[in-house]
Short mmCIF file of C-alpha atoms in Angstrom, two decimals:
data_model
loop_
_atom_site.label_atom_id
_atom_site.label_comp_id
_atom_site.label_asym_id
_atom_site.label_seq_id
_atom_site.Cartn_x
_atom_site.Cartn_y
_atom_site.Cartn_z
CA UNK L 3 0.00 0.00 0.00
CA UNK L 4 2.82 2.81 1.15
CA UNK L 5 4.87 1.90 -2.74
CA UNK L 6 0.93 2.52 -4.11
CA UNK L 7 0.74 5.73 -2.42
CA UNK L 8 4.23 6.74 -3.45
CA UNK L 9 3.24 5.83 -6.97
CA UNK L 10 0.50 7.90 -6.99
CA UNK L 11 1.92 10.73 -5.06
CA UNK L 12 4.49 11.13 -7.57
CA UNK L 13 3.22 10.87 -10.74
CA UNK L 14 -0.27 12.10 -10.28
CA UNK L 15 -0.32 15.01 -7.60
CA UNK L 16 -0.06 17.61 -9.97
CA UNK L 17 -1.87 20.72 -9.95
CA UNK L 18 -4.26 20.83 -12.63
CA UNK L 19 -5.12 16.88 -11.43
CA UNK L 20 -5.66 17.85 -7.50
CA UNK L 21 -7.66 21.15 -9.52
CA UNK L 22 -9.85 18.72 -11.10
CA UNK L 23 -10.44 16.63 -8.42
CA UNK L 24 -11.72 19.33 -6.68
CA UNK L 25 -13.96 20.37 -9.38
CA UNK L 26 -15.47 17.11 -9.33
CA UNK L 27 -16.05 16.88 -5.55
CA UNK L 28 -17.39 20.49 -5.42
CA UNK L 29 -19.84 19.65 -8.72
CA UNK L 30 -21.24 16.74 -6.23
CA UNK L 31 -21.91 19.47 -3.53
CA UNK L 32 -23.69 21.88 -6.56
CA UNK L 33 -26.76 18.93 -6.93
CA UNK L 34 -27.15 18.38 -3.79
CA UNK L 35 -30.60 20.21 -2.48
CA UNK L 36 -29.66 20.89 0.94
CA UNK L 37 -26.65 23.34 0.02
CA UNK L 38 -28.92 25.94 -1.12
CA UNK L 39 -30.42 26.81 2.23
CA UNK L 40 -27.50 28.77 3.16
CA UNK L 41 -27.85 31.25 0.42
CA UNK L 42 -29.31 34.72 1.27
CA UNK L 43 -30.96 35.23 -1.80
CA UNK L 44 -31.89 32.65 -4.39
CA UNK L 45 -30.62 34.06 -7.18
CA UNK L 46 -27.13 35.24 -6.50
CA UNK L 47 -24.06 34.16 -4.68
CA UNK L 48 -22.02 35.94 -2.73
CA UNK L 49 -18.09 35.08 -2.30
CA UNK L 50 -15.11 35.95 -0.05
CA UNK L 51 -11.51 35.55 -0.10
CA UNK L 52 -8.43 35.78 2.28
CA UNK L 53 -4.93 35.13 2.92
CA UNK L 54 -3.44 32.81 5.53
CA UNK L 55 0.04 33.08 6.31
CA UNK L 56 2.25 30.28 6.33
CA UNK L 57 6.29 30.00 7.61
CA UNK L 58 8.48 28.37 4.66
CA UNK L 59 11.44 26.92 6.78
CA UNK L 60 13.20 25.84 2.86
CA UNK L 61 15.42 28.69 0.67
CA UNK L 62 12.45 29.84 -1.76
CA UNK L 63 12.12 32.62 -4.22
CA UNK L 64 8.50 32.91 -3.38
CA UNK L 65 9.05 33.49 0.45
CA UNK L 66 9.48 37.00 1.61
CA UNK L 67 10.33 38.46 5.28
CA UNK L 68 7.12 39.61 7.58
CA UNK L 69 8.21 40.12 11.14
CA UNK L 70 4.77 40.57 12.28
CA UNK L 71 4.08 36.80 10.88
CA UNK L 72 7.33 35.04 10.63
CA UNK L 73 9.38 36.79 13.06
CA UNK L 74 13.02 37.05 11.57
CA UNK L 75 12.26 33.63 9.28
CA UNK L 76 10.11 34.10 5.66
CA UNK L 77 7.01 32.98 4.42
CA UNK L 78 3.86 32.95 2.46
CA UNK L 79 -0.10 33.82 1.78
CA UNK L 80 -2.06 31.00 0.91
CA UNK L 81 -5.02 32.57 -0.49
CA UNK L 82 -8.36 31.09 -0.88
CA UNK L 83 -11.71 31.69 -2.00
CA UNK L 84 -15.37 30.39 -0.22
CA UNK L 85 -18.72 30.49 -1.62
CA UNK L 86 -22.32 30.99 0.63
CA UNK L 87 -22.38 27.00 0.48
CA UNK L 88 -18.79 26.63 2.34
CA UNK L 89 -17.05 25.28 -0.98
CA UNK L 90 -13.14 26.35 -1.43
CA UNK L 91 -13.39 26.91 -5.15
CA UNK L 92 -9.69 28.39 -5.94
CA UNK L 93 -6.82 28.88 -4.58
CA UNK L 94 -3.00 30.77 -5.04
CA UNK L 95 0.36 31.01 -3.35
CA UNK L 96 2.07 34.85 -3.28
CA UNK L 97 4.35 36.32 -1.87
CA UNK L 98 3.59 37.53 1.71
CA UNK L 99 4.66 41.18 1.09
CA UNK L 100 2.50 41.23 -2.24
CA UNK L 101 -0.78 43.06 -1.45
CA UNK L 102 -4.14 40.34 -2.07
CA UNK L 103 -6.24 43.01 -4.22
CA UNK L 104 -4.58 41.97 -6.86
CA UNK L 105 -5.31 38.12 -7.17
CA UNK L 106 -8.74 38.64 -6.05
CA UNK L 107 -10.06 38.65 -9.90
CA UNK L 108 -7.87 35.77 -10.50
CA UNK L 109 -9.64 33.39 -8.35
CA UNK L 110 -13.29 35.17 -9.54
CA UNK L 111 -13.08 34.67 -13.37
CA UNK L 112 -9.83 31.42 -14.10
CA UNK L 113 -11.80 29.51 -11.57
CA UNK L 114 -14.40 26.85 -13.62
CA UNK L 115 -16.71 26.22 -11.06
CA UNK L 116 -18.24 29.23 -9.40
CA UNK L 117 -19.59 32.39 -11.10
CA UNK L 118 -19.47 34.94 -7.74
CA UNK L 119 -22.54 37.53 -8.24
CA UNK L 120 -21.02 39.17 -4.93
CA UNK L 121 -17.42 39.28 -3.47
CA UNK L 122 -16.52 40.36 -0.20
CA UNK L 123 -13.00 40.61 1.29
CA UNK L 124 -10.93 42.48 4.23
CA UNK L 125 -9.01 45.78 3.94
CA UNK L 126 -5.91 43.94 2.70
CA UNK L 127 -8.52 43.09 -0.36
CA UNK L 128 -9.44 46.42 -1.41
CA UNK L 129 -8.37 48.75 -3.97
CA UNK L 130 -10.28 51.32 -6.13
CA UNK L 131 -8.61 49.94 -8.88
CA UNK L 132 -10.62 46.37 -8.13
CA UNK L 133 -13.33 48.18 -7.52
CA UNK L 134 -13.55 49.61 -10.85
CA UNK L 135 -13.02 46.60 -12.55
CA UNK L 136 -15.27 44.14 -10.24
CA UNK L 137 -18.16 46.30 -10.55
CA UNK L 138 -17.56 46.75 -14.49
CA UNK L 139 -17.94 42.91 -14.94
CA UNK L 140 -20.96 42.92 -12.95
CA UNK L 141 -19.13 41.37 -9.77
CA UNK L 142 -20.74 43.69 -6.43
CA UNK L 143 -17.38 44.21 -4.57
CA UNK L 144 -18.19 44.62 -1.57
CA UNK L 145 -15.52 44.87 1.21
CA UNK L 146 -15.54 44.96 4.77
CA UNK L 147 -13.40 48.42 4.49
CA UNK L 148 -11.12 49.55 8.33
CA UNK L 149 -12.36 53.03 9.33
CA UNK L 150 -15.12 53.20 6.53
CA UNK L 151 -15.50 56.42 7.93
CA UNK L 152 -12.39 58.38 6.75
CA UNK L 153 -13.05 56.86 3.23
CA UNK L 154 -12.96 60.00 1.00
CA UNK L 155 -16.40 59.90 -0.86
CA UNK L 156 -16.31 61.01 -4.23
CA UNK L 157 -19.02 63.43 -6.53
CA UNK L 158 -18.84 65.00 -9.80
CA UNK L 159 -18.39 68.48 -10.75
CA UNK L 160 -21.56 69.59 -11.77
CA UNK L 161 -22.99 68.47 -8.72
CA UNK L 162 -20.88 70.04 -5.67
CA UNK L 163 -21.00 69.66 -2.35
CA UNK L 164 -22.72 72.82 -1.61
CA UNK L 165 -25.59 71.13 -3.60
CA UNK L 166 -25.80 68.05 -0.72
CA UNK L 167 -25.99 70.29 1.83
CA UNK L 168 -28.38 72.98 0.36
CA UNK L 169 -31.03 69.76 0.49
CA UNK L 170 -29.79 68.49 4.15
CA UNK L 171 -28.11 65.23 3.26
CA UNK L 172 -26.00 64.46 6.50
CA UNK L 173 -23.19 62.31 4.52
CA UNK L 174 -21.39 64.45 2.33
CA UNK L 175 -18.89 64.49 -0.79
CA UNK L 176 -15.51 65.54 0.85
CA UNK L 177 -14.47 68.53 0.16
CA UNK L 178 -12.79 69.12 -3.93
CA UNK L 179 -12.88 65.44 -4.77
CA UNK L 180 -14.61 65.20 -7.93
CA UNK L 181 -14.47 62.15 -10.46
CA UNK L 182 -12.28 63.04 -13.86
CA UNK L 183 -14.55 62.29 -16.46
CA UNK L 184 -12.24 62.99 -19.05
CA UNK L 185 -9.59 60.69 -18.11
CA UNK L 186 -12.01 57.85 -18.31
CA UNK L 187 -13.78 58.64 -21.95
CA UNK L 188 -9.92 59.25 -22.83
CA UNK L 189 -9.02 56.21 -22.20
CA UNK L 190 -12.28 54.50 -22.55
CA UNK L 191 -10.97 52.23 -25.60
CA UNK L 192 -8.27 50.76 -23.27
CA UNK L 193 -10.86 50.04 -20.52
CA UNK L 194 -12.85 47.87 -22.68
CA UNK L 195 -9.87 46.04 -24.16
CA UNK L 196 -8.74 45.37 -20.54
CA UNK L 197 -11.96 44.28 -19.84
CA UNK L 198 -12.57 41.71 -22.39
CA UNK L 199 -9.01 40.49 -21.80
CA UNK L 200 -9.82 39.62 -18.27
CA UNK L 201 -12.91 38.52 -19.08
CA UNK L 202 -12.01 36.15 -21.95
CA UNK L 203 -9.23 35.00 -19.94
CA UNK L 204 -6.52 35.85 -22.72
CA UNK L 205 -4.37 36.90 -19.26
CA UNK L 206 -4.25 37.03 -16.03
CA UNK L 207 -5.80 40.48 -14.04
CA UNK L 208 -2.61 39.98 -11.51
CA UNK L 209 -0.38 40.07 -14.29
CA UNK L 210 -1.78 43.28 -16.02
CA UNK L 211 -2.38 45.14 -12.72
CA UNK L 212 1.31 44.44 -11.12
CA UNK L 213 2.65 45.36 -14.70
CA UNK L 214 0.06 48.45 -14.85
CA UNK L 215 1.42 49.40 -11.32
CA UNK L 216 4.67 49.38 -11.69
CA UNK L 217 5.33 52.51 -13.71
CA UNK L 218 7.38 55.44 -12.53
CA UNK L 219 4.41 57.70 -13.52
CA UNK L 220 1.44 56.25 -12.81
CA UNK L 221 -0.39 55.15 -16.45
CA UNK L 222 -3.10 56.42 -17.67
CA UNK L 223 -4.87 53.82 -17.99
CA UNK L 224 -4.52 52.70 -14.62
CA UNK L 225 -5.87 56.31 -13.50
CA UNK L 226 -8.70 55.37 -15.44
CA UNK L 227 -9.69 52.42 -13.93
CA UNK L 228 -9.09 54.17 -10.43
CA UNK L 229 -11.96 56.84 -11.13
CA UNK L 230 -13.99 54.09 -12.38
CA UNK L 231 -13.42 52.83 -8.89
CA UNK L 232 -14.17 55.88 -7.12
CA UNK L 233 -17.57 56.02 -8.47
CA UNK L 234 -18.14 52.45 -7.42
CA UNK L 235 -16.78 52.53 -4.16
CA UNK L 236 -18.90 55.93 -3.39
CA UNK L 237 -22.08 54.11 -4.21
CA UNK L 238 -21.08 51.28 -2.11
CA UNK L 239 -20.10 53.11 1.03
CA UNK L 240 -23.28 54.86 0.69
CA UNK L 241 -24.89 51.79 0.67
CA UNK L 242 -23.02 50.48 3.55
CA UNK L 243 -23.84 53.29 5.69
CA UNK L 244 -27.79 52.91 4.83
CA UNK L 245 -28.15 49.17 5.01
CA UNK L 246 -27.86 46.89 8.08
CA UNK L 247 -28.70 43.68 6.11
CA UNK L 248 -25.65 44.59 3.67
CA UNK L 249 -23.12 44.48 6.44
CA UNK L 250 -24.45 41.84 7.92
CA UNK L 251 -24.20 39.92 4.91
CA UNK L 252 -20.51 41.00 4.42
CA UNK L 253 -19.46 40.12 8.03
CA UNK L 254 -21.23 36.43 7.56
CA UNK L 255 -19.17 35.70 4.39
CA UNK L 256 -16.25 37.06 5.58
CA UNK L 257 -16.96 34.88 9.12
CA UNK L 258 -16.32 31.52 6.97
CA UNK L 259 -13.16 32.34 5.36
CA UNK L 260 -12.07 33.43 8.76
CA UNK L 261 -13.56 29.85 9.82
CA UNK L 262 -11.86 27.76 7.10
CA UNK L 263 -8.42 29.06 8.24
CA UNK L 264 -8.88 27.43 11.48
CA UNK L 265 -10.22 24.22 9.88
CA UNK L 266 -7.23 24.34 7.45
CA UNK L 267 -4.94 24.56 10.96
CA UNK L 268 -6.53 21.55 11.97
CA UNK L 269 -5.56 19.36 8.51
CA UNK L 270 -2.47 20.89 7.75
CA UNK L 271 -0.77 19.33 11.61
CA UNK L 272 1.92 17.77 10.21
CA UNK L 273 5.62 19.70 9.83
CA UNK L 274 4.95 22.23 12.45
CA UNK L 275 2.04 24.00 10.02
CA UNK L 276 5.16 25.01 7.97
CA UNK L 277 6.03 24.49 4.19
CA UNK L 278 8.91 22.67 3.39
CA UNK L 279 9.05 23.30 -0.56
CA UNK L 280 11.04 25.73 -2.00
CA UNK L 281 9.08 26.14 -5.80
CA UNK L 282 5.60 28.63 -6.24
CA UNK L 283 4.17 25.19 -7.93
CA UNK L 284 4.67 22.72 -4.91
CA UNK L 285 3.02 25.61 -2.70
CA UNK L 286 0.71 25.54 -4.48
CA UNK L 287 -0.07 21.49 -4.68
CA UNK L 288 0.22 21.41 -1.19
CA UNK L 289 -2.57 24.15 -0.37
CA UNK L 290 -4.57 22.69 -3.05
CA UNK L 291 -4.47 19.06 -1.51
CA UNK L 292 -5.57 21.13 1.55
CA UNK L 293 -8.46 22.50 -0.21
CA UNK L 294 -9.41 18.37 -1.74
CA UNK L 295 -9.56 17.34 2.24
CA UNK L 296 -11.40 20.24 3.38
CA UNK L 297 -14.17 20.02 0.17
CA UNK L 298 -14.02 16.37 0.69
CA UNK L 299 -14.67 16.63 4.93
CA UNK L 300 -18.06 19.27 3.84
CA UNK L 301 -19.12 17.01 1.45
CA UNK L 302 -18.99 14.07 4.02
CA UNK L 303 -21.42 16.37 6.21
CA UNK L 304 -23.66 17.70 3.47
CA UNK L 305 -24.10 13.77 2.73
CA UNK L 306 -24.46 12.45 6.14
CA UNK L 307 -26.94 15.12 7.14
CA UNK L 308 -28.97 14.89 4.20
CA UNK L 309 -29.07 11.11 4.59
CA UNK L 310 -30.39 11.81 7.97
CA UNK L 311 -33.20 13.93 7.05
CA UNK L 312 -34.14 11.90 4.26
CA UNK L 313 -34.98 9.14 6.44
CA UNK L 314 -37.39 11.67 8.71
CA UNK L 315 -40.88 10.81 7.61
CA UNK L 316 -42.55 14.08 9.12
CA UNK L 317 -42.42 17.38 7.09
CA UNK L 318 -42.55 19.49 9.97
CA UNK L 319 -39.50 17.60 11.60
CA UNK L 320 -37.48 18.40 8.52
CA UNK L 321 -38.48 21.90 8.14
CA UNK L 322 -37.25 22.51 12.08
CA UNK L 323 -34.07 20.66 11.19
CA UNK L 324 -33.23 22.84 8.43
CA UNK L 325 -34.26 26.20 10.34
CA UNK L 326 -31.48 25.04 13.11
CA UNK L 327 -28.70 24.41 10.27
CA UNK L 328 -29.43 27.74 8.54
CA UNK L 329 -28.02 29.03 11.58
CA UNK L 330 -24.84 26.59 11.98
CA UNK L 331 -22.23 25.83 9.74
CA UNK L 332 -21.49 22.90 7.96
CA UNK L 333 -18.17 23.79 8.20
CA UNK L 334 -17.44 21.29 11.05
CA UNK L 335 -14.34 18.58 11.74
CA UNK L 336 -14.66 17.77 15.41
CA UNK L 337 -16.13 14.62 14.74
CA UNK L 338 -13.22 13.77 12.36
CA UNK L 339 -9.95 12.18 13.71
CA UNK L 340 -7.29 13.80 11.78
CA UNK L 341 -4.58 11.85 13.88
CA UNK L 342 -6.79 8.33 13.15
CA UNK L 343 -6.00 5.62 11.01
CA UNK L 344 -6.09 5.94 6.85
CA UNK L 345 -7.92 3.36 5.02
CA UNK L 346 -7.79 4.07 1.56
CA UNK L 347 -9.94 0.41 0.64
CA UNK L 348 -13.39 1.40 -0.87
CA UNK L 349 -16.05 -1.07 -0.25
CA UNK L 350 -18.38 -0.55 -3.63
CA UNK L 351 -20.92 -3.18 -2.42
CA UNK L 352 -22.17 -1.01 0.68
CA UNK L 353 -22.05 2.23 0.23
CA UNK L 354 -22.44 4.56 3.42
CA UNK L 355 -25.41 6.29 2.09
CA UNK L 356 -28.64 6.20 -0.22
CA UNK L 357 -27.54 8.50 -2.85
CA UNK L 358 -31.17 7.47 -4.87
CA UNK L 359 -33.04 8.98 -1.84
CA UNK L 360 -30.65 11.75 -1.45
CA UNK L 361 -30.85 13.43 -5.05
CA UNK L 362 -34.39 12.96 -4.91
CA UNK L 363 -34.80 15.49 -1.79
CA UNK L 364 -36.21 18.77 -2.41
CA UNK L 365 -35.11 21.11 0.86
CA UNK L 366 -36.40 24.63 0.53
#
């Protein structure tokens, strides 16, 4: 068995097999009926995405100094992306000084599996720049911003301050910032040709914005996008001043991100919680193997519960069973013994449950 595992180890843990592999457990959890009860509105789904910091104790490239993480030693962001439904969908390796903002539209449009309708992340996540482009592909960003406050909320020039507070609005504009109009209709050929390049996925939106970024004088292009932002982000502040059920939402998603780093801590015991490979790729293969045992542990729940109810006869009992998980998370491993034994035979005959009554279940 351990010259089987080697085998396979070695010849078939590559990335775009572990990739697939997780697109075919998370396509299991997509028919599944009871899923769907965690999403806040039927029609939409609403994302989130964060780093977790990890020591590399090897010499790699892709390992940078953070004393507030790795003390005088280097390290890494693993950074992953959650749906309403608890599925890791995509995943990267960067560089721990790199700022997140930028992979964020990485994981929302190379991923084949989820099509976000609603992203949220922390401060590290935000940008006007992503802003801009999020909102232009019809992807709500919709961060949970530090000191929303002091964000400088932006107006245009034929409608002033003085205008506001002539009609008694109590959040104003601050005081002579005013979108440039003509920077964006300028460079309004370049915007779309960015956009459909990200869109199509001829490239990579990390790629473009590190190379957009790293001008001596900032491009104009890049300015564009930036007061495409600032309208965006305007509107959005607005809207999370106004509405309590749109921060609410915001904090929930952002609570299970938050919630799969600590069930990632829990898999990834062995080797301290450090990595010990030096190359971007074999990051990267080991967070995505993470991701194939977390998927894999949800989909055990989803399965065992829904087994469970499927055998309750009452419709009234089901109904109050579903009420008390819309306010849990599936997200749970303390009934799993990560230090237990491994038994990797697959008994076909008896399988654990009755998939036939399963798919048939309609949970609303």
């Amino acid at each position: 068995m351990e010259l089987k595992l080697e085998y396979v180890v070695r010849w078939f843990f590559s990335k775009d097999n572990i990739d697939e592999a997780n697109r075919m457990v998370l396509d299991i959890i997509e028919k599944l009926s009871l899923p769907k009860i965690y999403l806040q509105k039927k029609d939409s789904l609403h994302t989130s995405s964060d780093g977790q910091k990890f020591n590399v104790t090897v010499p790699s490239i892709n390992a940078t100094h953070s004393f507030k993480y790795f003390g005088t030693g280097k390290g890494v962001s693993a950074y992953s992306f959650i749906d309403e439904k608890s599925k890791l969908f995509y995943n990267s390796v960067i560089s721990a000084s790199e700022r997140e903002a930028g992979y964020i539209l990485d994981g929302l449009l190379h991923n084949k599996d989820i099509e976000s309708d609603m992203h949220s992340t922390d401060t590290h996540g935000y940008s006007e720049v992503i802003f801009g482009i999020c909102n232009s592909l019809g992807i709500l960003f919709a961060p949970r911003i530090k000191n929303y406050n002091d964000q400088l909320l932006y107006t245009f020039k034929e409608i002033p301050r003085n205008i506001y507070e002539s009609k008694g609005y109590k959040i104003l504009p601050s005081k002579s910032m005013y979108i440039d109009e003509s920077m964006i209709l300028d460079q309004w050929e370049n915007i779309l040709r960015l956009l459909c390049s990200i869109k199509l996925g001829e490239t990579r939106a990390s790629i473009i914005l590190k190379r957009l970024s790293s001008y001596a004088k900032q491009h104009p292009l890049h300015k564009a996008i930036k007061e495409i932002g600032r309208i965006h982000k305007t509107i959005f502040l607005l809207r999370y001043f106004d509405e309590t059920y749109l921060r609410q939402n915001i904090e929930k998603q952002l609570n299970k991100i938050e919630l799969s780093h600590l069930f990632a801590k829990a898999i990834f015991f062995g080797n301290n919680q450090e990595f010990k490979y030096e190359t971007k790729e074999e990051q990267e293969i080991v967070v995505a193997c993470r991701h194939l045992i977390q998927n894999t542990i949800i989909l055990w729940n989803y399965l065992f519960i829904s087994n469970k109810l499927s055998e309750i006869e009452d419709e009234d009992e089901i109904q109050k069973s579903v009420e008390l998980m819309k306010n849990s998370s599936i997200m749970t491993w303390q009934h799993v013994n990560m230090h237990g034994e491994y038994d990797f035979i697959i008994n076909l005959d008896k399988p654990p449950f009755d998939m036939d009554k399963i798919n048939s279940m309609i949970i609303r």
